Short mmCIF file of C-alpha atoms in Angstrom, two decimals:
data_model
loop_
_atom_site.label_atom_id
_atom_site.label_comp_id
_atom_site.label_asym_id
_atom_site.label_seq_id
_atom_site.Cartn_x
_atom_site.Cartn_y
_atom_site.Cartn_z
CA ALA S 182 52.54 111.11 148.75
CA ASN S 183 52.99 109.68 152.25
CA ALA S 184 49.74 107.65 152.31
CA GLY S 185 50.26 104.36 154.14
CA ARG S 186 53.76 105.27 155.37
CA SER S 187 54.68 105.21 159.07
CA PHE S 188 56.86 107.75 160.86
CA LEU S 189 58.65 107.73 164.22
CA ILE S 190 58.14 110.73 166.48
CA PHE S 191 60.92 112.36 168.52
CA LEU S 192 60.63 115.25 170.95
CA VAL S 193 63.30 117.92 171.39
CA GLY S 194 63.50 120.00 174.54
CA PRO S 195 65.94 121.61 176.98
CA GLY S 196 67.04 118.14 178.15
CA GLY S 197 67.85 116.93 174.64
CA THR S 198 66.10 114.68 172.12
CA SER S 199 63.95 111.77 173.24
CA ARG S 200 64.80 108.35 171.97
CA ASN S 201 62.51 106.11 169.95
CA LEU S 202 64.46 102.92 169.39
CA THR S 203 63.38 100.39 166.79
CA SER S 204 66.28 98.08 167.71
CA LEU S 205 68.88 98.08 170.46
CA PRO S 206 72.25 99.65 169.62
CA ALA S 207 75.45 97.66 170.09
CA GLY S 208 76.49 97.61 173.72
CA ALA S 209 73.02 98.42 175.09
CA PRO S 210 72.46 97.06 178.62
CA ALA S 211 70.30 93.96 179.00
CA GLY S 212 66.63 94.78 179.57
CA CYS S 213 66.84 98.17 177.84
CA PRO S 214 63.37 98.72 176.34
CA LEU S 215 62.70 99.63 172.72
CA GLY S 216 60.82 102.85 171.97
CA ASN S 217 61.08 105.86 174.23
CA GLU S 218 62.24 106.11 177.84
CA GLN S 219 59.03 104.44 179.01
CA GLY S 220 59.37 101.59 176.49
CA ILE S 221 56.65 102.92 174.15
CA GLN S 222 57.37 103.22 170.45
CA VAL S 223 55.68 106.44 169.27
CA THR S 224 54.61 106.42 165.60
CA PHE S 225 51.89 107.65 163.30
CA THR S 226 50.75 106.35 159.91
CA CYS S 227 49.28 108.48 157.13
CA ASN S 228 45.90 107.16 156.02
CA PRO S 229 45.57 106.26 152.35
CA ILE S 230 43.06 108.24 150.31
CA THR S 231 40.11 106.01 149.57
CA PRO S 232 38.47 106.84 146.27
CA PRO S 233 34.69 106.71 145.88
CA VAL S 234 33.27 103.25 145.18
CA CYS S 235 31.99 104.47 141.82
CA PRO S 236 33.08 107.47 139.74
CA PRO S 237 31.37 110.75 140.67
CA GLY S 238 28.23 111.44 138.64
CA THR S 239 27.67 107.81 137.66
CA PRO S 240 23.94 107.03 137.34
CA GLY S 241 22.91 104.72 140.18
CA CYS S 242 25.83 105.77 142.37
CA PRO S 243 24.54 105.33 145.95
CA PRO S 244 24.00 108.50 148.03
CA GLY S 245 27.00 109.45 150.13
CA ILE S 246 29.54 108.09 147.64
CA ASP S 247 29.64 111.20 145.45
CA VAL S 248 32.18 113.05 147.60
CA ALA S 249 34.32 116.07 146.81
CA VAL S 250 38.07 115.45 146.63
CA LEU S 251 40.17 118.36 147.92
CA ARG S 252 43.72 118.82 146.62
CA ALA S 253 45.18 122.23 147.59
CA CYS S 254 44.55 125.61 149.20
CA ASP S 255 45.98 129.02 148.40
CA LEU S 256 45.57 132.18 150.48
CA ASN S 257 45.47 135.45 148.53
CA ARG S 258 45.27 139.13 149.50
CA SER S 259 43.75 141.71 147.19
CA ALA S 260 45.17 145.21 146.72
CA SER S 261 42.47 146.46 149.10
CA GLY S 262 43.67 144.03 151.82
CA VAL S 263 40.82 141.49 151.61
CA PHE S 264 41.86 137.85 152.08
CA THR S 265 40.40 135.02 150.00
CA LEU S 266 41.15 131.32 150.20
CA THR S 267 41.04 129.32 146.98
CA VAL S 268 40.49 125.57 147.37
CA THR S 269 41.07 123.30 144.37
CA GLY S 270 39.84 119.77 143.93
CA ASP S 271 37.52 117.53 141.97
CA ASN S 272 33.79 116.84 142.03
CA ILE S 273 32.84 119.93 144.05
CA LYS S 274 29.10 120.32 143.53
CA ASP S 275 27.07 123.51 143.31
CA GLN S 276 25.57 124.34 146.73
CA ALA S 277 28.14 122.26 148.63
CA THR S 278 28.79 123.40 152.19
CA VAL S 279 32.32 124.34 153.26
CA THR S 280 33.82 124.52 156.73
CA ILE S 281 37.26 125.40 158.03
CA ASP S 282 37.71 123.84 161.46
CA GLY S 283 33.91 123.65 161.71
CA VAL S 284 33.33 127.33 160.79
CA GLU S 285 31.54 128.27 157.56
CA PRO S 286 33.05 131.18 155.62
CA ARG S 287 30.62 134.04 154.92
CA LYS S 288 30.96 133.76 151.13
CA VAL S 289 31.57 130.71 148.91
CA LYS S 290 31.97 131.13 145.15
CA PHE S 291 32.13 128.12 142.85
CA LYS S 292 34.61 128.47 139.95
CA ASN S 293 35.88 126.46 136.95
CA GLN S 294 32.83 124.39 136.06
CA THR S 295 33.96 120.97 134.78
CA GLY S 296 30.58 119.44 133.96
CA THR S 297 27.20 118.47 135.36
CA ASP S 298 26.01 115.35 137.13
CA PRO S 299 23.01 113.27 135.95
CA SER S 300 20.64 115.40 138.06
CA GLY S 301 21.87 118.59 136.32
CA ARG S 302 23.87 119.87 139.31
CA ARG S 303 27.00 121.76 138.19
CA ILE S 304 30.43 120.33 139.12
CA PHE S 305 33.43 122.59 139.84
CA SER S 306 37.17 122.22 140.40
CA ARG S 307 37.67 125.38 142.48
CA ILE S 308 35.94 127.33 145.24
CA VAL S 309 36.86 130.76 146.57
CA LEU S 310 36.14 131.43 150.25
CA LYS S 311 35.87 134.88 151.78
CA GLY S 312 34.89 136.33 155.14
CA GLY S 313 36.09 135.10 158.53
CA ILE S 314 38.79 132.83 157.10
CA CYS S 315 41.74 134.45 158.89
CA ALA S 316 40.30 133.55 162.28
CA VAL S 317 40.36 129.81 161.46
CA LEU S 318 43.58 129.45 159.46
CA PRO S 319 45.58 127.30 159.56
CA GLY S 320 42.78 124.74 159.67
CA SER S 321 41.10 121.68 158.19
CA ILE S 322 38.81 122.30 155.22
CA ILE S 323 35.85 120.00 154.61
CA VAL S 324 33.46 120.20 151.64
CA THR S 325 30.13 118.38 151.76
CA ASN S 326 28.24 117.94 148.50
CA PRO S 327 24.42 118.07 148.76
CA GLY S 328 23.14 114.63 149.82
CA ALA S 329 26.64 113.16 150.12
CA ARG S 330 29.11 112.46 152.90
CA GLU S 331 31.80 115.02 153.70
CA SER S 332 35.16 115.08 151.93
CA LEU S 333 38.34 113.97 153.58
CA PRO S 334 39.77 117.00 155.40
CA LEU S 335 42.40 119.10 153.69
CA LEU S 336 44.82 120.70 156.15
CA CYS S 337 45.53 124.24 154.97
CA ASN S 338 48.68 125.55 156.65
CA ASP S 339 48.33 129.06 155.22
CA ALA S 340 47.87 131.87 157.74
CA CYS S 341 46.93 135.52 157.27
CA PRO S 342 49.81 137.88 158.03
CA THR S 343 49.15 140.38 160.79
CA ASN S 344 50.64 143.38 158.99
#
């Protein structure tokens, strides 16, 4: 929702809130710099999501274009206390690799088959991750379909409770 938008950054500490001026207020002394106390305007811009050049599964689609698109994550705990992380998205291919902050979960289950690609590989909209996930959450999830480039990272802010 914030793709392409820019945001100003302010810091709050014991000495108060830093400034980040975009224009000088009325009555500001001559030579007062814009931005923060050092005259640097601190911002960040959210990158837009770039869709694949051609729709996933299209015959003749060049290798590396057929990427998974990740949408959401949801941490669950079973009655026995085992944590699983469900990741939803589109175009997640059978045998894709998954990492959370560079660490592969011990078990990956592909769920909700939505179709097959021209090579016969199954396509899913959900994966369930298990084993070692609590050690890397919150973290960035990346899914890499076989023979394709990796997905854009999905930041999962969920964390396993300690009790």
